Structure formats: structure tokens, C-alpha cells
């Protein structure tokens, strides 16, 4: 189930979103809490830089996947087999520790008379990646967005990612990879279609 997201206009504290100054002040508090001095020369501009970086890293909250996926193409000359875009890189952040998730997404669908522009599949990954996430939620969100907008015969999504919350802290196991999948339609009901999807992904050469 998707998290409930409310998008606030930037800098509009009337709607509950902190101002730029409040965000920068919060960074200063964290710097002091970490044991450093935010007034020293090297950190003077850090709060503004962090606020600017966060605006970019979490820009997915200001974007709607439906807007990206809205335009489809019907001139497919009868093509009705798998459309796959694999190895889409993404950078996200764990909603539990706010540290990076670095990975690749593989997306496939079975057309039902309409197809998407290929870049739009990568755009959807970018939108959901640029939010605080769990990998499981992100995998389902991507599949559901394509399924609901395109209404294909089926959607398959696999995400492979390394979580810095495991590599940098806690158990500190670098290089471990987490895999998640979501299947809808024919990919869910027909094991042969799942097998084809996996074979196509692994056929890197």
C-alpha cells in the first residue's frame, strides 16, 4: 500500500512545510548534535547546501507519475510481446535512517494495444526513487503506476539494490544486494511469463 503523500509548496509554511530558513536551522542543530561547530568557516554554508541538496534528492514528492505516464502510443503495428527496459540506475534514501539506497530497476510489460515511450519508464523510477522509501514499497509503486495508467496485460518489476543502512551502520555488511519483485496480470498468473522476464534480465552480454 502506498504511503499517503501530501505535497506542500516550497517555502509555504502556512500549509505546514518549513521555510528554507527553518530547514537550514535544523541542519545547524544536527551539526551541533553531531559534535561540530556550525559557525566554523568550513560549515558556514553547509546548511544552505544541505537544504539545496535535499530539494534535489527528494524532488519526487513534487512530481506525479500519472503526468509522466499520461501519453501513450497506439501505433504499434500489432506488437504485443514483452517490452523490457532493464538496468535503470537509481539513487533513493531509506525512510528509516535517511541513508542512500543504490540500485537498478528492471521493468517489463505486455502491451494491450498501447505502449509507453521508453524514457517514461525510467522517469517513473526516478520519481519514486527521489522520495524516502523502502525497496518493497518502491517496487510495488512502480508496478502499480504503470499498471493503472497503461492497463497492459501485465507488468513485471524487479529492483536490485544495496542499502547503505546495512553497509555503513549496524551490521556493516558491504556488497550485499536485496532483490524485490512485483508482478501483475499475466506475469503474476503465468509462471512462463515470469520465467521469460527473468531470463531476459539475466541475459546481459
PDB file of C-alpha atoms in Angstrom:
ATOM      1  CA  UNK A   1       0.000   0.000   0.000  1.00  0.00           C
ATOM      2  CA  UNK A   2       1.383   3.377  -0.997  1.00  0.00           C
ATOM      3  CA  UNK A   3       2.231   5.848   1.711  1.00  0.00           C
ATOM      4  CA  UNK A   4      -0.032   8.877   1.849  1.00  0.00           C
ATOM      5  CA  UNK A   5       1.954  11.783   0.436  1.00  0.00           C
ATOM      6  CA  UNK A   6       0.935  15.405   0.768  1.00  0.00           C
ATOM      7  CA  UNK A   7       2.928  17.744  -1.444  1.00  0.00           C
ATOM      8  CA  UNK A   8       3.418  21.187   0.057  1.00  0.00           C
ATOM      9  CA  UNK A   9       4.511  24.231  -1.975  1.00  0.00           C
ATOM     10  CA  UNK A  10       8.148  25.064  -1.314  1.00  0.00           C
ATOM     11  CA  UNK A  11       8.564  27.668   1.396  1.00  0.00           C
ATOM     12  CA  UNK A  12       4.841  27.872   2.208  1.00  0.00           C
ATOM     13  CA  UNK A  13       4.773  27.467   5.975  1.00  0.00           C
ATOM     14  CA  UNK A  14       1.040  28.249   6.013  1.00  0.00           C
ATOM     15  CA  UNK A  15       0.461  24.706   4.779  1.00  0.00           C
ATOM     16  CA  UNK A  16       2.833  23.177   7.302  1.00  0.00           C
ATOM     17  CA  UNK A  17       6.008  22.863   5.262  1.00  0.00           C
ATOM     18  CA  UNK A  18       9.021  24.507   6.933  1.00  0.00           C
ATOM     19  CA  UNK A  19      10.636  27.513   5.319  1.00  0.00           C
ATOM     20  CA  UNK A  20      14.127  27.464   3.841  1.00  0.00           C
ATOM     21  CA  UNK A  21      15.441  29.202   6.961  1.00  0.00           C
ATOM     22  CA  UNK A  22      13.823  26.627   9.252  1.00  0.00           C
ATOM     23  CA  UNK A  23      15.390  23.824   7.213  1.00  0.00           C
ATOM     24  CA  UNK A  24      18.813  25.436   7.441  1.00  0.00           C
ATOM     25  CA  UNK A  25      18.398  25.986  11.194  1.00  0.00           C
ATOM     26  CA  UNK A  26      17.569  22.287  11.571  1.00  0.00           C
ATOM     27  CA  UNK A  27      20.815  21.371   9.825  1.00  0.00           C
ATOM     28  CA  UNK A  28      22.712  23.611  12.243  1.00  0.00           C
ATOM     29  CA  UNK A  29      21.096  21.786  15.157  1.00  0.00           C
ATOM     30  CA  UNK A  30      22.182  18.440  13.710  1.00  0.00           C
ATOM     31  CA  UNK A  31      25.728  19.715  13.206  1.00  0.00           C
ATOM     32  CA  UNK A  32      25.875  20.790  16.846  1.00  0.00           C
ATOM     33  CA  UNK A  33      24.335  17.474  17.950  1.00  0.00           C
ATOM     34  CA  UNK A  34      26.986  15.585  15.959  1.00  0.00           C
ATOM     35  CA  UNK A  35      29.657  17.486  17.901  1.00  0.00           C
ATOM     36  CA  UNK A  36      30.787  20.089  15.370  1.00  0.00           C
ATOM     37  CA  UNK A  37      30.580  23.869  15.294  1.00  0.00           C
ATOM     38  CA  UNK A  38      28.276  25.214  12.529  1.00  0.00           C
ATOM     39  CA  UNK A  39      29.871  28.651  12.893  1.00  0.00           C
ATOM     40  CA  UNK A  40      33.314  27.486  11.816  1.00  0.00           C
ATOM     41  CA  UNK A  41      34.429  28.512   8.333  1.00  0.00           C
ATOM     42  CA  UNK A  42      34.085  25.121   6.652  1.00  0.00           C
ATOM     43  CA  UNK A  43      30.487  24.709   7.809  1.00  0.00           C
ATOM     44  CA  UNK A  44      29.135  28.218   7.331  1.00  0.00           C
ATOM     45  CA  UNK A  45      27.462  27.410   4.009  1.00  0.00           C
ATOM     46  CA  UNK A  46      26.689  23.766   4.804  1.00  0.00           C
ATOM     47  CA  UNK A  47      23.073  24.318   5.972  1.00  0.00           C
ATOM     48  CA  UNK A  48      22.169  26.065   2.703  1.00  0.00           C
ATOM     49  CA  UNK A  49      23.958  23.395   0.681  1.00  0.00           C
ATOM     50  CA  UNK A  50      22.182  20.579   2.532  1.00  0.00           C
ATOM     51  CA  UNK A  51      18.777  22.218   2.042  1.00  0.00           C
ATOM     52  CA  UNK A  52      19.502  22.637  -1.669  1.00  0.00           C
ATOM     53  CA  UNK A  53      20.694  19.020  -1.948  1.00  0.00           C
ATOM     54  CA  UNK A  54      17.588  17.731  -0.156  1.00  0.00           C
ATOM     55  CA  UNK A  55      15.370  19.648  -2.552  1.00  0.00           C
ATOM     56  CA  UNK A  56      17.006  17.723  -5.413  1.00  0.00           C
ATOM     57  CA  UNK A  57      17.298  14.355  -3.655  1.00  0.00           C
ATOM     58  CA  UNK A  58      13.618  14.380  -2.668  1.00  0.00           C
ATOM     59  CA  UNK A  59      12.229  16.093  -5.753  1.00  0.00           C
ATOM     60  CA  UNK A  60       9.976  13.086  -6.383  1.00  0.00           C
ATOM     61  CA  UNK A  61       7.439  14.440  -3.901  1.00  0.00           C
ATOM     62  CA  UNK A  62       6.741  17.339  -6.281  1.00  0.00           C
ATOM     63  CA  UNK A  63       6.143  15.059  -9.292  1.00  0.00           C
ATOM     64  CA  UNK A  64       3.148  12.938 -10.238  1.00  0.00           C
ATOM     65  CA  UNK A  65       3.829   9.648 -12.078  1.00  0.00           C
ATOM     66  CA  UNK A  66       0.443   9.927 -13.796  1.00  0.00           C
ATOM     67  CA  UNK A  67       1.599  13.116 -15.520  1.00  0.00           C
ATOM     68  CA  UNK A  68       4.687  11.325 -16.833  1.00  0.00           C
ATOM     69  CA  UNK A  69       2.790   8.218 -17.950  1.00  0.00           C
ATOM     70  CA  UNK A  70      -0.207  10.028 -19.383  1.00  0.00           C
ATOM     71  CA  UNK A  71       0.829   9.980 -23.051  1.00  0.00           C
ATOM     72  CA  UNK A  72       0.838   6.583 -24.750  1.00  0.00           C
ATOM     73  CA  UNK A  73       1.156   5.415 -28.352  1.00  0.00           C
ATOM     74  CA  UNK A  74      -1.283   3.179 -30.196  1.00  0.00           C
ATOM     75  CA  UNK A  75       0.641   2.779 -33.469  1.00  0.00           C
ATOM     76  CA  UNK A  76       2.453  -0.432 -32.547  1.00  0.00           C
ATOM     77  CA  UNK A  77       1.978  -2.365 -35.821  1.00  0.00           C
ATOM     78  CA  UNK A  78       0.456  -5.284 -33.971  1.00  0.00           C
ATOM     79  CA  UNK A  79       3.342  -5.690 -31.496  1.00  0.00           C
ATOM     80  CA  UNK A  80       2.104  -7.483 -28.379  1.00  0.00           C
ATOM     81  CA  UNK A  81       5.161  -9.117 -26.822  1.00  0.00           C
ATOM     82  CA  UNK A  82       7.251  -8.100 -23.802  1.00  0.00           C
ATOM     83  CA  UNK A  83       8.625  -4.569 -23.650  1.00  0.00           C
ATOM     84  CA  UNK A  84      11.552  -4.534 -21.232  1.00  0.00           C
ATOM     85  CA  UNK A  85      13.798  -1.740 -20.009  1.00  0.00           C
ATOM     86  CA  UNK A  86      16.483  -3.137 -17.743  1.00  0.00           C
ATOM     87  CA  UNK A  87      19.378  -1.809 -15.682  1.00  0.00           C
ATOM     88  CA  UNK A  88      17.759   1.556 -14.912  1.00  0.00           C
ATOM     89  CA  UNK A  89      20.054   3.074 -12.257  1.00  0.00           C
ATOM     90  CA  UNK A  90      18.561   4.920  -9.320  1.00  0.00           C
ATOM     91  CA  UNK A  91      19.520   6.532  -6.036  1.00  0.00           C
ATOM     92  CA  UNK A  92      16.996   6.654  -3.233  1.00  0.00           C
ATOM     93  CA  UNK A  93      17.030   7.081   0.553  1.00  0.00           C
ATOM     94  CA  UNK A  94      15.900   4.679   3.251  1.00  0.00           C
ATOM     95  CA  UNK A  95      12.942   6.086   5.161  1.00  0.00           C
ATOM     96  CA  UNK A  96      14.211   4.510   8.387  1.00  0.00           C
ATOM     97  CA  UNK A  97      17.701   6.040   8.508  1.00  0.00           C
ATOM     98  CA  UNK A  98      17.727   8.535   5.594  1.00  0.00           C
ATOM     99  CA  UNK A  99      20.862   6.996   4.107  1.00  0.00           C
ATOM    100  CA  UNK A 100      21.252   6.010   0.432  1.00  0.00           C
ATOM    101  CA  UNK A 101      19.804   3.053  -1.418  1.00  0.00           C
ATOM    102  CA  UNK A 102      21.733   2.475  -4.652  1.00  0.00           C
ATOM    103  CA  UNK A 103      20.387   0.118  -7.244  1.00  0.00           C
ATOM    104  CA  UNK A 104      18.969  -0.836 -10.612  1.00  0.00           C
ATOM    105  CA  UNK A 105      15.392  -1.370 -11.708  1.00  0.00           C
ATOM    106  CA  UNK A 106      14.117  -3.689 -14.449  1.00  0.00           C
ATOM    107  CA  UNK A 107      10.624  -3.040 -15.804  1.00  0.00           C
ATOM    108  CA  UNK A 108       8.609  -5.019 -18.340  1.00  0.00           C
ATOM    109  CA  UNK A 109       5.022  -5.012 -19.546  1.00  0.00           C
ATOM    110  CA  UNK A 110       2.863  -6.875 -22.035  1.00  0.00           C
ATOM    111  CA  UNK A 111       1.116  -4.299 -24.274  1.00  0.00           C
ATOM    112  CA  UNK A 112      -2.624  -4.249 -24.638  1.00  0.00           C
ATOM    113  CA  UNK A 113      -2.859  -2.054 -27.731  1.00  0.00           C
ATOM    114  CA  UNK A 114      -0.797   0.822 -26.344  1.00  0.00           C
ATOM    115  CA  UNK A 115       2.864   1.373 -25.492  1.00  0.00           C
ATOM    116  CA  UNK A 116       4.809   3.878 -23.431  1.00  0.00           C
ATOM    117  CA  UNK A 117       7.740   5.989 -24.503  1.00  0.00           C
ATOM    118  CA  UNK A 118      10.731   4.049 -23.171  1.00  0.00           C
ATOM    119  CA  UNK A 119      12.163   7.020 -21.273  1.00  0.00           C
ATOM    120  CA  UNK A 120       8.940   7.286 -19.270  1.00  0.00           C
ATOM    121  CA  UNK A 121       9.647   4.015 -17.530  1.00  0.00           C
ATOM    122  CA  UNK A 122      12.959   5.425 -16.346  1.00  0.00           C
ATOM    123  CA  UNK A 123      11.212   8.637 -15.292  1.00  0.00           C
ATOM    124  CA  UNK A 124       8.812   6.702 -13.071  1.00  0.00           C
ATOM    125  CA  UNK A 125      11.768   5.024 -11.354  1.00  0.00           C
ATOM    126  CA  UNK A 126      13.307   8.465 -10.818  1.00  0.00           C
ATOM    127  CA  UNK A 127      10.118   9.923  -9.327  1.00  0.00           C
ATOM    128  CA  UNK A 128       9.637   7.171  -6.776  1.00  0.00           C
ATOM    129  CA  UNK A 129      13.365   6.905  -6.113  1.00  0.00           C
ATOM    130  CA  UNK A 130      13.553  10.586  -5.200  1.00  0.00           C
ATOM    131  CA  UNK A 131      11.444  10.013  -2.096  1.00  0.00           C
ATOM    132  CA  UNK A 132      12.071   8.399   1.267  1.00  0.00           C
ATOM    133  CA  UNK A 133      11.496   4.745   0.530  1.00  0.00           C
ATOM    134  CA  UNK A 134      11.581   1.115   1.401  1.00  0.00           C
ATOM    135  CA  UNK A 135      12.611  -1.067  -1.518  1.00  0.00           C
ATOM    136  CA  UNK A 136       9.479  -3.178  -1.201  1.00  0.00           C
ATOM    137  CA  UNK A 137       7.204  -0.136  -1.416  1.00  0.00           C
ATOM    138  CA  UNK A 138       9.101   1.376  -4.333  1.00  0.00           C
ATOM    139  CA  UNK A 139       8.861  -1.873  -6.320  1.00  0.00           C
ATOM    140  CA  UNK A 140       5.101  -2.032  -5.852  1.00  0.00           C
ATOM    141  CA  UNK A 141       4.609   1.685  -6.563  1.00  0.00           C
ATOM    142  CA  UNK A 142       6.365   1.461  -9.931  1.00  0.00           C
ATOM    143  CA  UNK A 143       4.370  -1.602 -10.992  1.00  0.00           C
ATOM    144  CA  UNK A 144       1.055  -0.141  -9.850  1.00  0.00           C
ATOM    145  CA  UNK A 145       1.644   3.211 -11.568  1.00  0.00           C
ATOM    146  CA  UNK A 146       2.312   1.546 -14.930  1.00  0.00           C
ATOM    147  CA  UNK A 147      -0.497  -0.977 -14.470  1.00  0.00           C
ATOM    148  CA  UNK A 148      -3.102   1.658 -13.576  1.00  0.00           C
ATOM    149  CA  UNK A 149      -2.115   4.132 -16.297  1.00  0.00           C
ATOM    150  CA  UNK A 150      -1.331   1.864 -19.269  1.00  0.00           C
ATOM    151  CA  UNK A 151      -3.688  -1.037 -18.452  1.00  0.00           C
ATOM    152  CA  UNK A 152      -1.386  -3.614 -20.081  1.00  0.00           C
ATOM    153  CA  UNK A 153      -1.838  -7.373 -19.926  1.00  0.00           C
ATOM    154  CA  UNK A 154       0.762  -7.498 -17.205  1.00  0.00           C
ATOM    155  CA  UNK A 155       3.621  -5.654 -15.526  1.00  0.00           C
ATOM    156  CA  UNK A 156       6.830  -7.035 -14.024  1.00  0.00           C
ATOM    157  CA  UNK A 157       9.253  -5.044 -11.876  1.00  0.00           C
ATOM    158  CA  UNK A 158      12.467  -6.176 -10.230  1.00  0.00           C
ATOM    159  CA  UNK A 159      14.733  -3.985  -8.148  1.00  0.00           C
ATOM    160  CA  UNK A 160      18.261  -4.917  -7.098  1.00  0.00           C
ATOM    161  CA  UNK A 161      19.819  -2.558  -4.569  1.00  0.00           C
ATOM    162  CA  UNK A 162      22.453  -2.101  -1.899  1.00  0.00           C
ATOM    163  CA  UNK A 163      21.291  -0.396   1.278  1.00  0.00           C
ATOM    164  CA  UNK A 164      23.780   1.866   2.998  1.00  0.00           C
ATOM    165  CA  UNK A 165      21.906   1.348   6.276  1.00  0.00           C
ATOM    166  CA  UNK A 166      23.384  -2.175   6.158  1.00  0.00           C
ATOM    167  CA  UNK A 167      26.752  -1.206   4.683  1.00  0.00           C
ATOM    168  CA  UNK A 168      27.601   1.938   6.674  1.00  0.00           C
ATOM    169  CA  UNK A 169      25.991   1.231  10.049  1.00  0.00           C
ATOM    170  CA  UNK A 170      24.510  -1.591  12.080  1.00  0.00           C
ATOM    171  CA  UNK A 171      25.677  -4.915  10.724  1.00  0.00           C
ATOM    172  CA  UNK A 172      28.080  -3.167   8.270  1.00  0.00           C
ATOM    173  CA  UNK A 173      27.987  -5.783   5.523  1.00  0.00           C
ATOM    174  CA  UNK A 174      29.170  -4.150   2.309  1.00  0.00           C
ATOM    175  CA  UNK A 175      28.216  -5.524  -1.066  1.00  0.00           C
ATOM    176  CA  UNK A 176      25.053  -7.374  -0.066  1.00  0.00           C
ATOM    177  CA  UNK A 177      22.182  -6.971  -2.523  1.00  0.00           C
ATOM    178  CA  UNK A 178      18.449  -7.002  -1.873  1.00  0.00           C
ATOM    179  CA  UNK A 179      16.084  -8.185  -4.627  1.00  0.00           C
ATOM    180  CA  UNK A 180      12.374  -7.411  -4.755  1.00  0.00           C
ATOM    181  CA  UNK A 181       9.769  -8.177  -7.418  1.00  0.00           C
ATOM    182  CA  UNK A 182       6.178  -7.258  -8.185  1.00  0.00           C
ATOM    183  CA  UNK A 183       4.081  -8.955 -10.885  1.00  0.00           C
ATOM    184  CA  UNK A 184       0.619  -8.075 -12.175  1.00  0.00           C
ATOM    185  CA  UNK A 185      -1.688  -9.609 -14.770  1.00  0.00           C
ATOM    186  CA  UNK A 186      -0.162 -12.311 -16.960  1.00  0.00           C
ATOM    187  CA  UNK A 187       3.205 -12.009 -15.249  1.00  0.00           C
ATOM    188  CA  UNK A 188       1.515 -12.936 -11.980  1.00  0.00           C
ATOM    189  CA  UNK A 189      -0.765 -15.688 -13.277  1.00  0.00           C
ATOM    190  CA  UNK A 190       1.547 -17.359 -15.813  1.00  0.00           C
ATOM    191  CA  UNK A 191       4.852 -18.741 -14.491  1.00  0.00           C
ATOM    192  CA  UNK A 192       6.181 -18.979 -18.066  1.00  0.00           C
ATOM    193  CA  UNK A 193       5.946 -15.181 -18.458  1.00  0.00           C
ATOM    194  CA  UNK A 194       7.788 -14.670 -15.165  1.00  0.00           C
ATOM    195  CA  UNK A 195      10.472 -17.055 -16.371  1.00  0.00           C
ATOM    196  CA  UNK A 196      10.834 -15.167 -19.656  1.00  0.00           C
ATOM    197  CA  UNK A 197      11.166 -11.893 -17.765  1.00  0.00           C
ATOM    198  CA  UNK A 198      13.903 -13.296 -15.532  1.00  0.00           C
ATOM    199  CA  UNK A 199      15.727 -14.839 -18.484  1.00  0.00           C
ATOM    200  CA  UNK A 200      15.684 -11.563 -20.400  1.00  0.00           C
ATOM    201  CA  UNK A 201      17.031  -9.670 -17.381  1.00  0.00           C
ATOM    202  CA  UNK A 202      19.839 -12.127 -16.809  1.00  0.00           C
ATOM    203  CA  UNK A 203      20.760 -12.199 -20.481  1.00  0.00           C
ATOM    204  CA  UNK A 204      23.299  -9.427 -20.081  1.00  0.00           C
ATOM    205  CA  UNK A 205      26.065  -9.635 -22.550  1.00  0.00           C
TER     206      UNK A 205
END
